[in-house]
mmCIF file of C-alpha atoms in Angstrom:
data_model
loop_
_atom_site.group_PDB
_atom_site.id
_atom_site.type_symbol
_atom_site.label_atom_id
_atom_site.label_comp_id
_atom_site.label_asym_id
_atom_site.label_seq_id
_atom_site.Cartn_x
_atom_site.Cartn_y
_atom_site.Cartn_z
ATOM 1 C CA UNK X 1 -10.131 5.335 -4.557
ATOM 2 C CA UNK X 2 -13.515 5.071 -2.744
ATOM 3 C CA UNK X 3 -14.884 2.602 -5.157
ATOM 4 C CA UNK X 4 -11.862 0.153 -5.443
ATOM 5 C CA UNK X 5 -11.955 0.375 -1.633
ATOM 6 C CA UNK X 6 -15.548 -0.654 -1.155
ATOM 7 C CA UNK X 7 -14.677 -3.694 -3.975
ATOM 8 C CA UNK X 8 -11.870 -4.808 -1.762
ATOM 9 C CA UNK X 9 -14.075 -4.111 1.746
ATOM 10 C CA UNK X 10 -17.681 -4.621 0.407
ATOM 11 C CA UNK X 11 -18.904 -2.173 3.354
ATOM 12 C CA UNK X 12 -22.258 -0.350 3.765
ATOM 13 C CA UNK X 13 -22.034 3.186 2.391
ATOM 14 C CA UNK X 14 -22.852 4.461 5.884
ATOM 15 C CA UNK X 15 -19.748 2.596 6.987
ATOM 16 C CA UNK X 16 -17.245 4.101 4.009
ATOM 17 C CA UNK X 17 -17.901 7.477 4.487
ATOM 18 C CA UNK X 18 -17.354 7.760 8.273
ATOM 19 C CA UNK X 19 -14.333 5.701 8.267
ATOM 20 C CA UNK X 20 -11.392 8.124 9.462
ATOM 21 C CA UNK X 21 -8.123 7.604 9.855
ATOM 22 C CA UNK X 22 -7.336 6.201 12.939
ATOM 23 C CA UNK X 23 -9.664 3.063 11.485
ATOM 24 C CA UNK X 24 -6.639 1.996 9.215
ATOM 25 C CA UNK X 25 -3.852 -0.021 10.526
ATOM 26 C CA UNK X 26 -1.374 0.593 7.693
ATOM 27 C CA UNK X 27 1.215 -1.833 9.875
ATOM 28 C CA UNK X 28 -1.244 -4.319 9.391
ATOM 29 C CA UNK X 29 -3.103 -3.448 6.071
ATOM 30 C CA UNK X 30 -6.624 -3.822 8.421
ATOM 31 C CA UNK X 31 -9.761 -1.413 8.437
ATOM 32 C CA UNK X 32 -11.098 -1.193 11.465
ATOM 33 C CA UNK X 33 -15.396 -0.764 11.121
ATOM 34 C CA UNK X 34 -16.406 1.294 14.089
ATOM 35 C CA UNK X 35 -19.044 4.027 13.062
ATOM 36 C CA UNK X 36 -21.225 3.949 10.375
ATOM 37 C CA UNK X 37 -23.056 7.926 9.238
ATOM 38 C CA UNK X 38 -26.902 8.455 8.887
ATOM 39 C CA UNK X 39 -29.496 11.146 8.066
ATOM 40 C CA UNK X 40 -32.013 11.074 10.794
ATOM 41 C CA UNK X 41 -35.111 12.285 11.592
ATOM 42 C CA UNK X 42 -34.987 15.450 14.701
ATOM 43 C CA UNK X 43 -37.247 14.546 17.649
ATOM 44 C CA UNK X 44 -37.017 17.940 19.137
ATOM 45 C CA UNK X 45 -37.219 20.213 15.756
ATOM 46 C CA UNK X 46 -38.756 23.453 15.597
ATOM 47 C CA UNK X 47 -41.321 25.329 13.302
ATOM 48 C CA UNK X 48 -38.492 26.300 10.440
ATOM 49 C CA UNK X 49 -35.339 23.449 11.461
ATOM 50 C CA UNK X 50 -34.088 21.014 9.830
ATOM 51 C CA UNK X 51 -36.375 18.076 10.317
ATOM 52 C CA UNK X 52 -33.451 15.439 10.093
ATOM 53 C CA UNK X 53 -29.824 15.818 11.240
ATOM 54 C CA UNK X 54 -26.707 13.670 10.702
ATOM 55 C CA UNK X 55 -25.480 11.425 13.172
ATOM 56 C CA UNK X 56 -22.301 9.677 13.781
ATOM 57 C CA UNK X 57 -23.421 6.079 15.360
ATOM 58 C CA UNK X 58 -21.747 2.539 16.142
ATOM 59 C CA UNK X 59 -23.020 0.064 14.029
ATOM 60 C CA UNK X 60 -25.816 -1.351 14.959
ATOM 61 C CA UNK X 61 -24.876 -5.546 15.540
ATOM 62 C CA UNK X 62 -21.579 -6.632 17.363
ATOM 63 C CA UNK X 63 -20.949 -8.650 13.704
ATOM 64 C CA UNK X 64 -20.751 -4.941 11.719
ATOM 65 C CA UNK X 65 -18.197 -3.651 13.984
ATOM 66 C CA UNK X 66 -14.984 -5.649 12.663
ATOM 67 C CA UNK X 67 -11.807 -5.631 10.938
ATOM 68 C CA UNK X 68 -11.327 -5.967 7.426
ATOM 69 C CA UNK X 69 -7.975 -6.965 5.948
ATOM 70 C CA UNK X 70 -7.048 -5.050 3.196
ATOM 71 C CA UNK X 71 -4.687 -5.898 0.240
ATOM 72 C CA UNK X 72 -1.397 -4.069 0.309
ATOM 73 C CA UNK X 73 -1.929 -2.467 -3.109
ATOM 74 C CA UNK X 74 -5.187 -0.844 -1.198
ATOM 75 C CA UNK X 75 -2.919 0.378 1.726
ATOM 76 C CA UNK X 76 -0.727 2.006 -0.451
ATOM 77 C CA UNK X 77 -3.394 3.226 -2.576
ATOM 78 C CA UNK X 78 -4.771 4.831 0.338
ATOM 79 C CA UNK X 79 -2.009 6.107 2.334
ATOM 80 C CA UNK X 80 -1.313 8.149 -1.282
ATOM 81 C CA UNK X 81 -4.662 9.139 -0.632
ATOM 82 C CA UNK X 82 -3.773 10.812 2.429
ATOM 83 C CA UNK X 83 -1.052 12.607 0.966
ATOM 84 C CA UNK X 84 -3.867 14.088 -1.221
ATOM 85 C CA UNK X 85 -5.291 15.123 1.570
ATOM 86 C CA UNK X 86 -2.546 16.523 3.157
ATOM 87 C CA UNK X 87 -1.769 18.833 -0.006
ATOM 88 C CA UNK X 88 -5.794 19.611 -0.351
ATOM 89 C CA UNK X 89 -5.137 20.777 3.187
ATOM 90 C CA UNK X 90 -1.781 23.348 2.267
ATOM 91 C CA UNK X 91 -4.272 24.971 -0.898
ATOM 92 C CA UNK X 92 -7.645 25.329 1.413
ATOM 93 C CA UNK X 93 -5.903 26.693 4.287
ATOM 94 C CA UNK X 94 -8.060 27.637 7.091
ATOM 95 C CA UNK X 95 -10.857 26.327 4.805
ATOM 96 C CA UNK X 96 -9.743 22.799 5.577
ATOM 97 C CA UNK X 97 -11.808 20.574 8.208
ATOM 98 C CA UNK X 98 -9.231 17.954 9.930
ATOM 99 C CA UNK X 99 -11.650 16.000 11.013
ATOM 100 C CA UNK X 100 -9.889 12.844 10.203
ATOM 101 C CA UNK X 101 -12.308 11.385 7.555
ATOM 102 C CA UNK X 102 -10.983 9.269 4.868
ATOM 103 C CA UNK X 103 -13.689 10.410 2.004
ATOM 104 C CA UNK X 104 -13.615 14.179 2.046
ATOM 105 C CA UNK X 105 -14.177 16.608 -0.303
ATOM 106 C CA UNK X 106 -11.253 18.746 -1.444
ATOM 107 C CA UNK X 107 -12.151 20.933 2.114
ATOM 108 C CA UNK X 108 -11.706 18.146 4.180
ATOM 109 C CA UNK X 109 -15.341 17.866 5.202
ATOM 110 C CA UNK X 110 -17.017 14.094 5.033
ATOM 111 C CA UNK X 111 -20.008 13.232 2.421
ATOM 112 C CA UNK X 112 -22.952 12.316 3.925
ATOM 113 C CA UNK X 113 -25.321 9.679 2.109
ATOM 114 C CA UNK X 114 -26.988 11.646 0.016
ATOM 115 C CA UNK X 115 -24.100 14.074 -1.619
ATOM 116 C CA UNK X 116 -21.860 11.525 -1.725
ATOM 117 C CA UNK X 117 -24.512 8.953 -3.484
ATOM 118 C CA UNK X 118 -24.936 12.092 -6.119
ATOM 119 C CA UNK X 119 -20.961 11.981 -6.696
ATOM 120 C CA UNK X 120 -21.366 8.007 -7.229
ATOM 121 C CA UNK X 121 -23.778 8.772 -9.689
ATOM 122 C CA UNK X 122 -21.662 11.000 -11.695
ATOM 123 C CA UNK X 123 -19.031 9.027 -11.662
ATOM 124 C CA UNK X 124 -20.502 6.646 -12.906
ATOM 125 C CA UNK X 125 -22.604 8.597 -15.867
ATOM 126 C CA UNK X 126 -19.023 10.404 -17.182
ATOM 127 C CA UNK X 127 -17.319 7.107 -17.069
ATOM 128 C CA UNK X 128 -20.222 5.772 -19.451
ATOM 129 C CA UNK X 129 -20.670 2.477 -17.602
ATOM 130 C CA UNK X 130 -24.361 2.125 -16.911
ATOM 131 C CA UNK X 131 -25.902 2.918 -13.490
ATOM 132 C CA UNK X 132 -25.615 0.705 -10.919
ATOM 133 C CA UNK X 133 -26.120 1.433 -6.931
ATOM 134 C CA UNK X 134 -23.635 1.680 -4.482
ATOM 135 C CA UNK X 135 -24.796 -1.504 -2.955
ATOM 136 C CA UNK X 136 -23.770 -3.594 -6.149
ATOM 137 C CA UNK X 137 -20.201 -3.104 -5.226
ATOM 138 C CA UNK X 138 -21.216 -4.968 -1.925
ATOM 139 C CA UNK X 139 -22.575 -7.645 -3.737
ATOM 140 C CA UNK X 140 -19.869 -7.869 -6.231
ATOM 141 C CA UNK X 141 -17.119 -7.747 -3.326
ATOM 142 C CA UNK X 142 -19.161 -11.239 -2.578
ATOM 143 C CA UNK X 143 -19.136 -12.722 -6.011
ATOM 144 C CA UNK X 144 -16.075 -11.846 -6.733
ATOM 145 C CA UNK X 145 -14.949 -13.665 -3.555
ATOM 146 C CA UNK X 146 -16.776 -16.459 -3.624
ATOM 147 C CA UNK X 147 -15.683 -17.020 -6.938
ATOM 148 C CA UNK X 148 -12.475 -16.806 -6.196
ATOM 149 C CA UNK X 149 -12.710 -19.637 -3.694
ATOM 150 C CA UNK X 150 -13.002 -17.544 -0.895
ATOM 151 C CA UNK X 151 -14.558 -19.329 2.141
ATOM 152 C CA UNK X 152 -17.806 -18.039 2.526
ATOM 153 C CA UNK X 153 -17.340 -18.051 6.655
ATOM 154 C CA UNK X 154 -14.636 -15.650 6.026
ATOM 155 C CA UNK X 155 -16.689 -13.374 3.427
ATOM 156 C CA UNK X 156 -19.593 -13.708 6.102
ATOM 157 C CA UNK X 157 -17.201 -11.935 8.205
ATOM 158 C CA UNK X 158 -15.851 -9.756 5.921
ATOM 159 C CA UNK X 159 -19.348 -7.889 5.548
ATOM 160 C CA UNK X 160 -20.756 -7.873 8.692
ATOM 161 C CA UNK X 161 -22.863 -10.768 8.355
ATOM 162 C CA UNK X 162 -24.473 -13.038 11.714
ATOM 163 C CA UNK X 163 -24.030 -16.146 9.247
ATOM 164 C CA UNK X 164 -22.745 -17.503 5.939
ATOM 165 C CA UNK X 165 -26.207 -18.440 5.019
ATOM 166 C CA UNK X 166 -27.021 -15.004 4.817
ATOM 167 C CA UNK X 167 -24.368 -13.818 2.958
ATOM 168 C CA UNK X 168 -25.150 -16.816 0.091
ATOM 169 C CA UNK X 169 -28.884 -15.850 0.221
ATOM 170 C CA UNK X 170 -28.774 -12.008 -0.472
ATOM 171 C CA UNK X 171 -25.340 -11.015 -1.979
ATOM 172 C CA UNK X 172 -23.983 -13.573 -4.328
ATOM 173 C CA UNK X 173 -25.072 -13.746 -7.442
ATOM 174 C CA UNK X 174 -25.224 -16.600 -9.721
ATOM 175 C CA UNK X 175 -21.608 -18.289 -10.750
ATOM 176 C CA UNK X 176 -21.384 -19.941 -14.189
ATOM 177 C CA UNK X 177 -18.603 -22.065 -13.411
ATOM 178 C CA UNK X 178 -19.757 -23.514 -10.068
ATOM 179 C CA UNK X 179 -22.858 -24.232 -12.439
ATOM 180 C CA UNK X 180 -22.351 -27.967 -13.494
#
C-alpha cells in the first residue's frame, strides 16, 4: 500500500512515513503534508548516547507543506488499510502504539528512514524486480504524470516544488512520444 501511495503522491520518504491519520481527508480523497521524520544528529549527547535521535519536524519550505489529491481507488485502498490496523491492534494488545501513523509495523509503531528503507529493499529483492531507490517512485509519479498530460504547474504542486522548472529539470525523465 505504501508504494502505490507514494506513485499516486510522489512524496519524500520523510514525508510518507510520518503521515498519520488525521492527514487524510477521506470526504475529500486529499493528503494533507504537514510533518516530514528525520534522523538527526544530538547536540547535547553524552559519553555512551545515542549520537542522533529522531525528530518529528514541519517541512522545511511553505511549498512542501500541501495537499495532495488522491484517487478514490487510493482512499479506499487506504481506509482498508486502517482496518488492518485496527485488527493488528485487537492481536498486539497492549503491545500496540496508537500513535496515529499511517505506515506502522504490525505494533503500530512508525518506520523511521532507515528500517523502513531496509523493508523497501526487500520488497523489492523477493518481488525480483531489480533495485531501484525510494526516490524513483518520486520521479516516476512525475513521468508518469507528465505523460499523461498532466500540467506540469499542477505536478509542481503536487511534489512540493517552488516552480515547474524545477520539477522538468530534476524529476522527469525522458518521454518517447513527446520526442518528435
Amino acid at each position: 500500500v505504501f508504494i502505490r501511495l507514494n506513485l499516486c503522491t510522489g512524496l519524500r520518504m520523510g514525508e510518507l512515513l510520518a503521515l498519520k491519520w488525521e492527514d487524510i481527508d477521506f470526504s475529500t480523497a486529499q493528503l494533507h503534508v504537514r510533518r516530514t521524520i528525520n534522523r538527526l544528529a544530538k547536540y547535547e549527547a553524552h559519553d555512551g548516547e545515542n549520537k542522533t535521535e529522531i525528530v518529528f519536524g514541519t517541512p522545511k519550505t511553505k511549498n512542501s507543506r500541501r495537499t495532495i489529491p488522491l484517487t478514490r481507488t487510493m482512499a479506499d485502498e487506504l481506509a482498508r488499510w486502517k482496518q488492518q490496523q485496527a485488527q493488528d491492534k485487537i492481536r498486539a494488545g497492549d503491545k500496540y502504539t496508537a500513535d496515529g501513523f499511517i505506515v506502522t509495523n504490525e505494533f503500530g509503531h512508525y518506520f523511521e528512514q532507515k528500517t523502513f528503507k531496509d523493508y523497501y529493499d526487500r520488497l523489492l529483492k523477493d518481488a525480483d524486480i531489480g533495485h531501484f531507490t525510494f526516490h524513483a517512485l518520486r520521479h516516476t509519479f512525475a513521468t508518469i504524470n507528465l505523460a499523461r498530460g498532466e500540467n506540469i504547474k499542477t505536478i509542481s504542486v503536487i511534489l512540493g516544488h517552488a516552480s515547474p522548472s524545477y520539477t522538468l529539470d530534476l524529476y522527469v525523465g525522458y518521454i518517447p512520444s513527446t520526442s518528435r
